[in-house]
PDB file of C-alpha atoms and ligand atoms in Angstrom:
ATOM      1  CA  UNK A   1      21.406   8.897 -26.843  1.00  0.00           C
ATOM      2  CA  UNK A   2      18.227   8.855 -24.804  1.00  0.00           C
ATOM      3  CA  UNK A   3      18.522   5.121 -24.148  1.00  0.00           C
ATOM      4  CA  UNK A   4      21.576   5.702 -21.959  1.00  0.00           C
ATOM      5  CA  UNK A   5      19.435   7.257 -19.186  1.00  0.00           C
ATOM      6  CA  UNK A   6      18.217   5.053 -16.350  1.00  0.00           C
ATOM      7  CA  UNK A   7      14.900   6.904 -16.555  1.00  0.00           C
ATOM      8  CA  UNK A   8      14.371   5.935 -20.157  1.00  0.00           C
ATOM      9  CA  UNK A   9      12.575   2.810 -21.298  1.00  0.00           C
ATOM     10  CA  UNK A  10      14.279   1.515 -24.400  1.00  0.00           C
ATOM     11  CA  UNK A  11      13.101  -1.150 -26.773  1.00  0.00           C
ATOM     12  CA  UNK A  12      14.607  -3.761 -29.065  1.00  0.00           C
ATOM     13  CA  UNK A  13      18.392  -3.449 -29.239  1.00  0.00           C
ATOM     14  CA  UNK A  14      18.471  -0.480 -26.857  1.00  0.00           C
ATOM     15  CA  UNK A  15      16.831  -2.402 -24.023  1.00  0.00           C
ATOM     16  CA  UNK A  16      20.031  -3.907 -22.696  1.00  0.00           C
ATOM     17  CA  UNK A  17      21.737  -0.556 -22.417  1.00  0.00           C
ATOM     18  CA  UNK A  18      18.894   1.302 -20.754  1.00  0.00           C
ATOM     19  CA  UNK A  19      18.502  -1.492 -18.192  1.00  0.00           C
ATOM     20  CA  UNK A  20      22.206  -1.659 -17.488  1.00  0.00           C
ATOM     21  CA  UNK A  21      21.983   1.866 -16.104  1.00  0.00           C
ATOM     22  CA  UNK A  22      19.526   0.717 -13.437  1.00  0.00           C
ATOM     23  CA  UNK A  23      20.960  -2.704 -12.562  1.00  0.00           C
ATOM     24  CA  UNK A  24      21.366  -3.930  -9.013  1.00  0.00           C
ATOM     25  CA  UNK A  25      24.490  -5.859  -8.035  1.00  0.00           C
ATOM     26  CA  UNK A  26      22.544  -9.121  -8.337  1.00  0.00           C
ATOM     27  CA  UNK A  27      21.268  -8.374 -11.773  1.00  0.00           C
ATOM     28  CA  UNK A  28      24.636  -7.138 -12.943  1.00  0.00           C
ATOM     29  CA  UNK A  29      25.968 -10.535 -12.071  1.00  0.00           C
ATOM     30  CA  UNK A  30      22.973 -12.217 -13.675  1.00  0.00           C
ATOM     31  CA  UNK A  31      23.882 -10.546 -16.969  1.00  0.00           C
ATOM     32  CA  UNK A  32      27.224 -12.298 -16.709  1.00  0.00           C
ATOM     33  CA  UNK A  33      25.581 -15.669 -16.060  1.00  0.00           C
ATOM     34  CA  UNK A  34      23.231 -15.446 -18.992  1.00  0.00           C
ATOM     35  CA  UNK A  35      25.699 -14.336 -21.566  1.00  0.00           C
ATOM     36  CA  UNK A  36      28.440 -16.705 -20.435  1.00  0.00           C
ATOM     37  CA  UNK A  37      31.029 -14.324 -19.009  1.00  0.00           C
ATOM     38  CA  UNK A  38      31.788 -10.822 -17.902  1.00  0.00           C
ATOM     39  CA  UNK A  39      32.597  -9.576 -21.396  1.00  0.00           C
ATOM     40  CA  UNK A  40      28.998  -8.480 -22.019  1.00  0.00           C
ATOM     41  CA  UNK A  41      28.904  -6.395 -18.848  1.00  0.00           C
ATOM     42  CA  UNK A  42      32.186  -4.785 -19.797  1.00  0.00           C
ATOM     43  CA  UNK A  43      30.921  -4.123 -23.284  1.00  0.00           C
ATOM     44  CA  UNK A  44      27.767  -2.483 -21.929  1.00  0.00           C
ATOM     45  CA  UNK A  45      29.825  -0.341 -19.632  1.00  0.00           C
ATOM     46  CA  UNK A  46      32.115   0.738 -22.449  1.00  0.00           C
ATOM     47  CA  UNK A  47      29.139   1.782 -24.548  1.00  0.00           C
ATOM     48  CA  UNK A  48      27.476   3.882 -21.824  1.00  0.00           C
ATOM     49  CA  UNK A  49      27.418   7.552 -22.821  1.00  0.00           C
ATOM     50  CA  UNK A  50      29.561   9.867 -20.734  1.00  0.00           C
ATOM     51  CA  UNK A  51      28.032  12.749 -18.774  1.00  0.00           C
ATOM     52  CA  UNK A  52      29.317  15.231 -21.405  1.00  0.00           C
ATOM     53  CA  UNK A  53      27.323  13.529 -24.164  1.00  0.00           C
ATOM     54  CA  UNK A  54      24.068  13.288 -22.187  1.00  0.00           C
ATOM     55  CA  UNK A  55      21.179  15.586 -22.961  1.00  0.00           C
ATOM     56  CA  UNK A  56      18.598  16.453 -20.288  1.00  0.00           C
ATOM     57  CA  UNK A  57      15.509  14.248 -20.450  1.00  0.00           C
ATOM     58  CA  UNK A  58      12.433  16.370 -21.264  1.00  0.00           C
ATOM     59  CA  UNK A  59      10.029  16.774 -18.298  1.00  0.00           C
ATOM     60  CA  UNK A  60       7.111  15.330 -20.292  1.00  0.00           C
ATOM     61  CA  UNK A  61       9.071  12.085 -20.783  1.00  0.00           C
ATOM     62  CA  UNK A  62      10.068  11.838 -17.111  1.00  0.00           C
ATOM     63  CA  UNK A  63       6.410  12.287 -16.127  1.00  0.00           C
ATOM     64  CA  UNK A  64       5.493   9.285 -18.250  1.00  0.00           C
ATOM     65  CA  UNK A  65       7.703   7.026 -16.103  1.00  0.00           C
ATOM     66  CA  UNK A  66       7.357   7.950 -12.413  1.00  0.00           C
ATOM     67  CA  UNK A  67      10.340   6.649 -10.425  1.00  0.00           C
ATOM     68  CA  UNK A  68      11.095   5.971  -6.775  1.00  0.00           C
ATOM     69  CA  UNK A  69      10.055   8.787  -4.494  1.00  0.00           C
ATOM     70  CA  UNK A  70       6.893   9.350  -6.442  1.00  0.00           C
ATOM     71  CA  UNK A  71       4.143   8.949  -3.825  1.00  0.00           C
ATOM     72  CA  UNK A  72       1.972   7.187  -6.376  1.00  0.00           C
ATOM     73  CA  UNK A  73       4.381   4.325  -6.825  1.00  0.00           C
ATOM     74  CA  UNK A  74       6.388   4.219  -3.614  1.00  0.00           C
ATOM     75  CA  UNK A  75       4.056   5.514  -0.911  1.00  0.00           C
ATOM     76  CA  UNK A  76       4.231   3.174   2.058  1.00  0.00           C
ATOM     77  CA  UNK A  77       0.467   3.714   2.530  1.00  0.00           C
ATOM     78  CA  UNK A  78       0.062   1.507  -0.540  1.00  0.00           C
ATOM     79  CA  UNK A  79       1.594  -1.463   1.279  1.00  0.00           C
ATOM     80  CA  UNK A  80       0.080  -1.056   4.700  1.00  0.00           C
ATOM     81  CA  UNK A  81       2.800   1.195   6.116  1.00  0.00           C
ATOM     82  CA  UNK A  82       5.496  -1.429   5.504  1.00  0.00           C
ATOM     83  CA  UNK A  83       8.897  -0.179   4.456  1.00  0.00           C
ATOM     84  CA  UNK A  84      10.621  -1.503   1.397  1.00  0.00           C
ATOM     85  CA  UNK A  85      13.615  -3.737   2.132  1.00  0.00           C
ATOM     86  CA  UNK A  86      15.252  -2.896  -1.170  1.00  0.00           C
ATOM     87  CA  UNK A  87      15.239   0.001  -3.556  1.00  0.00           C
ATOM     88  CA  UNK A  88      12.394  -0.047  -6.028  1.00  0.00           C
ATOM     89  CA  UNK A  89      13.517   0.046  -9.640  1.00  0.00           C
ATOM     90  CA  UNK A  90      11.383  -0.456 -12.666  1.00  0.00           C
ATOM     91  CA  UNK A  91      11.935  -3.943 -14.123  1.00  0.00           C
ATOM     92  CA  UNK A  92      13.029  -5.400 -10.746  1.00  0.00           C
ATOM     93  CA  UNK A  93      10.592  -7.965  -9.357  1.00  0.00           C
ATOM     94  CA  UNK A  94      10.524  -9.019  -5.717  1.00  0.00           C
ATOM     95  CA  UNK A  95      10.549 -12.803  -5.874  1.00  0.00           C
ATOM     96  CA  UNK A  96      10.029 -15.509  -3.252  1.00  0.00           C
ATOM     97  CA  UNK A  97       9.338 -19.222  -3.123  1.00  0.00           C
ATOM     98  CA  UNK A  98       6.907 -20.749  -0.598  1.00  0.00           C
ATOM     99  CA  UNK A  99       4.213 -23.276   0.186  1.00  0.00           C
ATOM    100  CA  UNK A 100       0.789 -21.702   0.599  1.00  0.00           C
ATOM    101  CA  UNK A 101      -1.208 -22.398   3.763  1.00  0.00           C
ATOM    102  CA  UNK A 102      -4.988 -22.318   3.484  1.00  0.00           C
ATOM    103  CA  UNK A 103      -6.474 -21.492   6.871  1.00  0.00           C
ATOM    104  CA  UNK A 104      -9.617 -23.132   8.234  1.00  0.00           C
ATOM    105  CA  UNK A 105     -12.132 -21.933  10.785  1.00  0.00           C
ATOM    106  CA  UNK A 106     -10.332 -23.190  13.876  1.00  0.00           C
ATOM    107  CA  UNK A 107      -7.159 -21.383  12.788  1.00  0.00           C
ATOM    108  CA  UNK A 108      -8.997 -18.121  12.151  1.00  0.00           C
ATOM    109  CA  UNK A 109     -10.610 -18.271  15.614  1.00  0.00           C
ATOM    110  CA  UNK A 110      -7.275 -18.875  17.282  1.00  0.00           C
ATOM    111  CA  UNK A 111      -5.669 -16.033  15.344  1.00  0.00           C
ATOM    112  CA  UNK A 112      -8.391 -13.672  16.515  1.00  0.00           C
ATOM    113  CA  UNK A 113      -7.799 -14.705  20.147  1.00  0.00           C
ATOM    114  CA  UNK A 114      -4.051 -14.231  19.757  1.00  0.00           C
ATOM    115  CA  UNK A 115      -4.420 -10.750  18.282  1.00  0.00           C
ATOM    116  CA  UNK A 116      -6.773  -9.710  21.102  1.00  0.00           C
ATOM    117  CA  UNK A 117      -4.313 -10.947  23.727  1.00  0.00           C
ATOM    118  CA  UNK A 118      -1.456  -9.046  22.063  1.00  0.00           C
ATOM    119  CA  UNK A 119      -3.561  -5.885  21.738  1.00  0.00           C
ATOM    120  CA  UNK A 120      -4.197  -6.020  25.499  1.00  0.00           C
ATOM    121  CA  UNK A 121      -0.430  -5.558  25.826  1.00  0.00           C
ATOM    122  CA  UNK A 122      -0.538  -2.521  23.543  1.00  0.00           C
ATOM    123  CA  UNK A 123       0.895  -4.182  20.443  1.00  0.00           C
ATOM    124  CA  UNK A 124      -1.358  -4.017  17.403  1.00  0.00           C
ATOM    125  CA  UNK A 125      -0.680  -6.798  14.916  1.00  0.00           C
ATOM    126  CA  UNK A 126      -2.160  -7.000  11.433  1.00  0.00           C
ATOM    127  CA  UNK A 127      -3.130 -10.517  10.316  1.00  0.00           C
ATOM    128  CA  UNK A 128      -1.465 -11.764   7.144  1.00  0.00           C
ATOM    129  CA  UNK A 129      -3.731 -11.531   4.119  1.00  0.00           C
ATOM    130  CA  UNK A 130      -2.207 -14.746   2.741  1.00  0.00           C
ATOM    131  CA  UNK A 131      -0.437 -17.404   4.757  1.00  0.00           C
ATOM    132  CA  UNK A 132       2.696 -19.106   3.545  1.00  0.00           C
ATOM    133  CA  UNK A 133       5.725 -21.131   4.557  1.00  0.00           C
ATOM    134  CA  UNK A 134       8.815 -19.529   3.004  1.00  0.00           C
ATOM    135  CA  UNK A 135      11.469 -21.644   1.321  1.00  0.00           C
ATOM    136  CA  UNK A 136      13.504 -18.677   0.109  1.00  0.00           C
ATOM    137  CA  UNK A 137      14.416 -15.178   1.089  1.00  0.00           C
ATOM    138  CA  UNK A 138      12.855 -12.406  -0.955  1.00  0.00           C
ATOM    139  CA  UNK A 139      15.237 -11.755  -3.831  1.00  0.00           C
ATOM    140  CA  UNK A 140      15.158  -9.323  -6.731  1.00  0.00           C
ATOM    141  CA  UNK A 141      14.813 -10.661 -10.265  1.00  0.00           C
ATOM    142  CA  UNK A 142      14.877  -8.725 -13.484  1.00  0.00           C
ATOM    143  CA  UNK A 143      11.668  -9.307 -15.402  1.00  0.00           C
ATOM    144  CA  UNK A 144      13.308 -11.280 -18.204  1.00  0.00           C
ATOM    145  CA  UNK A 145      14.860 -13.674 -15.663  1.00  0.00           C
ATOM    146  CA  UNK A 146      11.561 -14.820 -14.184  1.00  0.00           C
ATOM    147  CA  UNK A 147      10.831 -17.518 -16.746  1.00  0.00           C
ATOM    148  CA  UNK A 148      14.378 -18.962 -16.808  1.00  0.00           C
ATOM    149  CA  UNK A 149      14.287 -18.937 -13.003  1.00  0.00           C
ATOM    150  CA  UNK A 150      11.098 -21.040 -12.784  1.00  0.00           C
ATOM    151  CA  UNK A 151      12.359 -23.277 -15.586  1.00  0.00           C
ATOM    152  CA  UNK A 152      15.510 -23.970 -13.613  1.00  0.00           C
ATOM    153  CA  UNK A 153      13.521 -24.736 -10.463  1.00  0.00           C
ATOM    154  CA  UNK A 154      10.828 -26.975 -11.929  1.00  0.00           C
ATOM    155  CA  UNK A 155      12.901 -30.106 -12.783  1.00  0.00           C
ATOM    156  CA  UNK A 156      14.792 -29.962  -9.478  1.00  0.00           C
ATOM    157  CA  UNK A 157      11.521 -30.262  -7.518  1.00  0.00           C
ATOM    158  CA  UNK A 158      10.428 -33.433  -9.249  1.00  0.00           C
ATOM    159  CA  UNK A 159      12.968 -35.276  -7.074  1.00  0.00           C
ATOM    160  CA  UNK A 160      11.287 -34.053  -3.861  1.00  0.00           C
ATOM    161  CA  UNK A 161       8.296 -36.102  -2.720  1.00  0.00           C
ATOM    162  CA  UNK A 162       5.043 -34.587  -1.449  1.00  0.00           C
ATOM    163  CA  UNK A 163       4.595 -34.427   2.298  1.00  0.00           C
ATOM    164  CA  UNK A 164       2.642 -32.743   5.061  1.00  0.00           C
ATOM    165  CA  UNK A 165       4.342 -30.693   7.759  1.00  0.00           C
ATOM    166  CA  UNK A 166       2.908 -29.350  10.967  1.00  0.00           C
ATOM    167  CA  UNK A 167       3.547 -26.317  13.167  1.00  0.00           C
ATOM    168  CA  UNK A 168       2.329 -25.506  16.655  1.00  0.00           C
ATOM    169  CA  UNK A 169       4.952 -23.471  18.523  1.00  0.00           C
ATOM    170  CA  UNK A 170       4.556 -19.716  18.484  1.00  0.00           C
ATOM    171  CA  UNK A 171       7.722 -17.754  17.809  1.00  0.00           C
ATOM    172  CA  UNK A 172       8.669 -14.137  17.142  1.00  0.00           C
ATOM    173  CA  UNK A 173      10.555 -13.177  13.964  1.00  0.00           C
ATOM    174  CA  UNK A 174      12.028  -9.902  12.809  1.00  0.00           C
ATOM    175  CA  UNK A 175      13.297  -9.006   9.358  1.00  0.00           C
ATOM    176  CA  UNK A 176      16.990  -8.266   8.831  1.00  0.00           C
ATOM    177  CA  UNK A 177      16.421  -4.492   8.782  1.00  0.00           C
ATOM    178  CA  UNK A 178      14.446  -4.662  12.074  1.00  0.00           C
ATOM    179  CA  UNK A 179      11.612  -2.778  10.437  1.00  0.00           C
ATOM    180  CA  UNK A 180       8.946  -5.469  10.791  1.00  0.00           C
ATOM    181  CA  UNK A 181       8.080  -7.967  13.497  1.00  0.00           C
ATOM    182  CA  UNK A 182       6.118 -11.165  12.923  1.00  0.00           C
ATOM    183  CA  UNK A 183       4.275 -13.602  15.127  1.00  0.00           C
ATOM    184  CA  UNK A 184       4.719 -17.003  13.530  1.00  0.00           C
ATOM    185  CA  UNK A 185       4.120 -20.695  14.140  1.00  0.00           C
ATOM    186  CA  UNK A 186       7.262 -22.758  13.846  1.00  0.00           C
ATOM    187  CA  UNK A 187       7.280 -26.104  12.057  1.00  0.00           C
ATOM    188  CA  UNK A 188       7.702 -29.101  14.347  1.00  0.00           C
ATOM    189  CA  UNK A 189       7.447 -31.994  11.893  1.00  0.00           C
ATOM    190  CA  UNK A 190       8.628 -32.124   8.293  1.00  0.00           C
ATOM    191  CA  UNK A 191      11.898 -30.172   8.660  1.00  0.00           C
ATOM    192  CA  UNK A 192      13.958 -32.837   6.923  1.00  0.00           C
ATOM    193  CA  UNK A 193      11.707 -32.735   3.844  1.00  0.00           C
ATOM    194  CA  UNK A 194      11.632 -28.915   3.905  1.00  0.00           C
ATOM    195  CA  UNK A 195      15.432 -28.870   3.959  1.00  0.00           C
ATOM    196  CA  UNK A 196      15.425 -31.075   0.851  1.00  0.00           C
ATOM    197  CA  UNK A 197      13.192 -28.563  -0.947  1.00  0.00           C
ATOM    198  CA  UNK A 198      15.346 -25.643   0.220  1.00  0.00           C
ATOM    199  CA  UNK A 199      18.382 -27.450  -1.166  1.00  0.00           C
ATOM    200  CA  UNK A 200      16.704 -27.545  -4.599  1.00  0.00           C
ATOM    201  CA  UNK A 201      15.615 -23.898  -4.370  1.00  0.00           C
ATOM    202  CA  UNK A 202      19.088 -22.833  -3.222  1.00  0.00           C
ATOM    203  CA  UNK A 203      20.662 -24.533  -6.236  1.00  0.00           C
ATOM    204  CA  UNK A 204      18.589 -22.319  -8.506  1.00  0.00           C
ATOM    205  CA  UNK A 205      19.355 -19.275  -6.358  1.00  0.00           C
ATOM    206  CA  UNK A 206      23.074 -20.037  -6.650  1.00  0.00           C
ATOM    207  CA  UNK A 207      22.740 -20.508 -10.409  1.00  0.00           C
ATOM    208  CA  UNK A 208      21.267 -17.003 -10.644  1.00  0.00           C
ATOM    209  CA  UNK A 209      23.761 -15.626  -8.084  1.00  0.00           C
ATOM    210  CA  UNK A 210      20.988 -14.771  -5.662  1.00  0.00           C
ATOM    211  CA  UNK A 211      20.967 -15.041  -1.905  1.00  0.00           C
ATOM    212  CA  UNK A 212      20.283 -18.533  -0.586  1.00  0.00           C
ATOM    213  CA  UNK A 213      18.039 -19.345   2.411  1.00  0.00           C
ATOM    214  CA  UNK A 214      19.026 -18.845   6.059  1.00  0.00           C
ATOM    215  CA  UNK A 215      21.978 -20.926   7.244  1.00  0.00           C
ATOM    216  CA  UNK A 216      19.869 -21.811  10.288  1.00  0.00           C
ATOM    217  CA  UNK A 217      16.353 -21.813   8.927  1.00  0.00           C
ATOM    218  CA  UNK A 218      13.382 -21.665  11.240  1.00  0.00           C
ATOM    219  CA  UNK A 219      10.533 -22.866   9.037  1.00  0.00           C
ATOM    220  CA  UNK A 220       7.336 -21.148  10.021  1.00  0.00           C
ATOM    221  CA  UNK A 221       4.041 -19.665   8.942  1.00  0.00           C
ATOM    222  CA  UNK A 222       3.731 -16.001   9.898  1.00  0.00           C
ATOM    223  CA  UNK A 223       0.321 -15.234  11.359  1.00  0.00           C
ATOM    224  CA  UNK A 224       0.479 -11.475  11.813  1.00  0.00           C
ATOM    225  CA  UNK A 225       2.939  -8.605  11.697  1.00  0.00           C
ATOM    226  CA  UNK A 226       3.548  -4.996  12.697  1.00  0.00           C
ATOM    227  CA  UNK A 227       5.888  -2.217  11.654  1.00  0.00           C
ATOM    228  CA  UNK A 228       8.958  -1.756  13.883  1.00  0.00           C
ATOM    229  CA  UNK A 229      10.920  -4.033  16.191  1.00  0.00           C
ATOM    230  CA  UNK A 230       8.502  -5.351  18.827  1.00  0.00           C
ATOM    231  CA  UNK A 231      10.474  -8.526  19.446  1.00  0.00           C
ATOM    232  CA  UNK A 232      10.812  -7.954  23.176  1.00  0.00           C
ATOM    233  CA  UNK A 233       7.164  -7.079  23.791  1.00  0.00           C
ATOM    234  CA  UNK A 234       5.973 -10.107  21.826  1.00  0.00           C
ATOM    235  CA  UNK A 235       8.485 -12.467  23.407  1.00  0.00           C
ATOM    236  CA  UNK A 236       7.247 -11.351  26.812  1.00  0.00           C
ATOM    237  CA  UNK A 237       3.724 -12.406  25.784  1.00  0.00           C
ATOM    238  CA  UNK A 238       4.698 -15.728  24.217  1.00  0.00           C
ATOM    239  CA  UNK A 239       3.866 -17.942  27.192  1.00  0.00           C
ATOM    240  CA  UNK A 240       0.366 -16.515  27.465  1.00  0.00           C
ATOM    241  CA  UNK A 241      -0.131 -16.779  23.696  1.00  0.00           C
ATOM    242  CA  UNK A 242       1.128 -20.361  23.567  1.00  0.00           C
ATOM    243  CA  UNK A 243      -1.341 -21.396  26.245  1.00  0.00           C
ATOM    244  CA  UNK A 244      -4.162 -20.035  24.062  1.00  0.00           C
ATOM    245  CA  UNK A 245      -2.954 -22.331  21.270  1.00  0.00           C
ATOM    246  CA  UNK A 246      -2.375 -25.313  23.541  1.00  0.00           C
ATOM    247  CA  UNK A 247      -5.478 -25.193  25.734  1.00  0.00           C
ATOM    248  CA  UNK A 248      -7.887 -25.937  22.967  1.00  0.00           C
ATOM    249  CA  UNK A 249     -10.955 -28.147  23.495  1.00  0.00           C
ATOM    250  CA  UNK A 250      -9.615 -30.709  21.013  1.00  0.00           C
ATOM    251  CA  UNK A 251      -6.047 -30.579  22.273  1.00  0.00           C
ATOM    252  CA  UNK A 252      -3.122 -28.320  21.283  1.00  0.00           C
ATOM    253  CA  UNK A 253      -3.624 -26.517  17.987  1.00  0.00           C
ATOM    254  CA  UNK A 254      -1.533 -27.870  15.128  1.00  0.00           C
ATOM    255  CA  UNK A 255      -1.296 -26.078  11.810  1.00  0.00           C
ATOM    256  CA  UNK A 256      -0.864 -28.474   8.883  1.00  0.00           C
ATOM    257  CA  UNK A 257       0.665 -27.463   5.561  1.00  0.00           C
ATOM    258  CA  UNK A 258       0.099 -29.671   2.549  1.00  0.00           C
ATOM    259  CA  UNK A 259       3.444 -29.513   0.747  1.00  0.00           C
ATOM    260  CA  UNK A 260       2.589 -30.724  -2.730  1.00  0.00           C
ATOM    261  CA  UNK A 261       3.059 -27.618  -4.851  1.00  0.00           C
ATOM    262  CA  UNK A 262       5.539 -24.808  -4.352  1.00  0.00           C
ATOM    263  CA  UNK A 263       4.660 -21.315  -5.447  1.00  0.00           C
ATOM    264  CA  UNK A 264       7.052 -18.814  -6.935  1.00  0.00           C
ATOM    265  CA  UNK A 265       5.744 -15.286  -6.682  1.00  0.00           C
ATOM    266  CA  UNK A 266       7.497 -12.657  -8.792  1.00  0.00           C
ATOM    267  CA  UNK A 267       5.866  -9.259  -8.504  1.00  0.00           C
ATOM    268  CA  UNK A 268       2.173  -9.852  -9.162  1.00  0.00           C
ATOM    269  CA  UNK A 269       2.716 -13.127 -11.015  1.00  0.00           C
ATOM    270  CA  UNK A 270       2.486 -16.484  -9.258  1.00  0.00           C
ATOM    271  CA  UNK A 271       3.720 -19.788 -10.688  1.00  0.00           C
ATOM    272  CA  UNK A 272       2.802 -23.246  -9.406  1.00  0.00           C
ATOM    273  CA  UNK A 273       5.728 -25.694  -9.126  1.00  0.00           C
ATOM    274  CA  UNK A 274       4.604 -29.237  -8.226  1.00  0.00           C
ATOM    275  CA  UNK A 275       6.767 -31.616  -6.226  1.00  0.00           C
ATOM    276  CA  UNK A 276       7.214 -35.210  -7.343  1.00  0.00           C
ATOM    277  CA  UNK A 277       4.468 -37.808  -6.647  1.00  0.00           C
TER     278      UNK A 277
HETATM  279  P1  LIG B 301       8.044 -14.894   6.316  1.00  0.00           P
HETATM  280  O1  LIG B 301       6.794 -15.163   7.099  1.00  0.00           O
HETATM  281  O2  LIG B 301       8.590 -16.120   5.683  1.00  0.00           O
HETATM  282  O3  LIG B 301       7.880 -13.741   5.397  1.00  0.00           O
HETATM  283  O4  LIG B 301       9.163 -14.501   7.378  1.00  0.00           O
HETATM  284  C1  LIG B 301       9.004 -13.446   8.259  1.00  0.00           C
HETATM  285  C2  LIG B 301      10.357 -12.901   8.636  1.00  0.00           C
HETATM  286  O5  LIG B 301      11.088 -13.837   9.411  1.00  0.00           O
HETATM  287  C3  LIG B 301      11.240 -12.548   7.452  1.00  0.00           C
HETATM  288  O6  LIG B 301      11.435 -11.160   7.406  1.00  0.00           O
HETATM  289  C4  LIG B 301      12.549 -13.263   7.773  1.00  0.00           C
HETATM  290  O7  LIG B 301      13.646 -12.431   7.499  1.00  0.00           O
HETATM  291  C5  LIG B 301      12.448 -13.519   9.259  1.00  0.00           C
HETATM  292  N1  LIG B 301      13.354 -14.529   9.780  1.00  0.00           N
HETATM  293  C6  LIG B 301      14.237 -14.231  10.737  1.00  0.00           C
HETATM  294  N2  LIG B 301      14.980 -15.300  11.044  1.00  0.00           N
HETATM  295  C7  LIG B 301      14.562 -16.331  10.269  1.00  0.00           C
HETATM  296  C8  LIG B 301      14.960 -17.699  10.132  1.00  0.00           C
HETATM  297  N3  LIG B 301      15.936 -18.241  10.879  1.00  0.00           N
HETATM  298  N4  LIG B 301      14.320 -18.467   9.259  1.00  0.00           N
HETATM  299  C9  LIG B 301      13.323 -17.938   8.520  1.00  0.00           C
HETATM  300  N5  LIG B 301      12.910 -16.650   8.611  1.00  0.00           N
HETATM  301  C10 LIG B 301      13.517 -15.844   9.471  1.00  0.00           C
END
């Protein structure tokens, strides 16, 4: 009976049931996809124990599997004060698809200048630790869906040819929940090719019943971010910031992204997904 609790971690045949108790809407639907219909979901539901049959989980067992709300696993101090955009559940992996951008010296110098200029206007931005160009929204995958997900994506990308895209226009972005603001550089060349790649990624997203990319994508590389909605303050500084990027000794700064291998990051695992030749 213990496997019926969302706080329990079942094994072998019990795994399906214990996970079903903690499924998100997405993953509920993904169960249907994998097993070829809704009958499995219904069956799982029918087999869930009722509240009358449930026994309390012993404290010592609960302590072995700290859940959301436990400061050790969900403290926002662990992720730089950022707020989670979705509920954390064990076995759910935040997943996104992107091209990495490897900064060079000129970029790092410009970024420093930009952050100083923003700080003078009382907005403190934190530089990204890794730079990327997103080709998907962040979605939630169950652990056992990660491999099928990358396997679905891989052959679709072979039809997309390698290319280089460039970005040079500063733009302000905010996440859907308005809890984080980003200063990014928007892509100016290579959109058509990026749209082709998004089309391939979206096909896999649709196959797994996950959210597809923005209907009106603004491809960009985020440079820095802060907690809260500082869209207005940053937009007010954009002209000054853009002139820092444009008035460079060697002409306007242009960030170049070599789009030859996509990355799929699921939790702490990263997979390389090469484009065609
Ligand atoms: P990223 O640097 O890819 O993590 O994106 C930073 C933020 O930009 C994300 O939270 C996105 O939700 C947000 N964003 C807002 N509007 C758009 C858009 N049209 N295209 C891409 N990203 C967007």
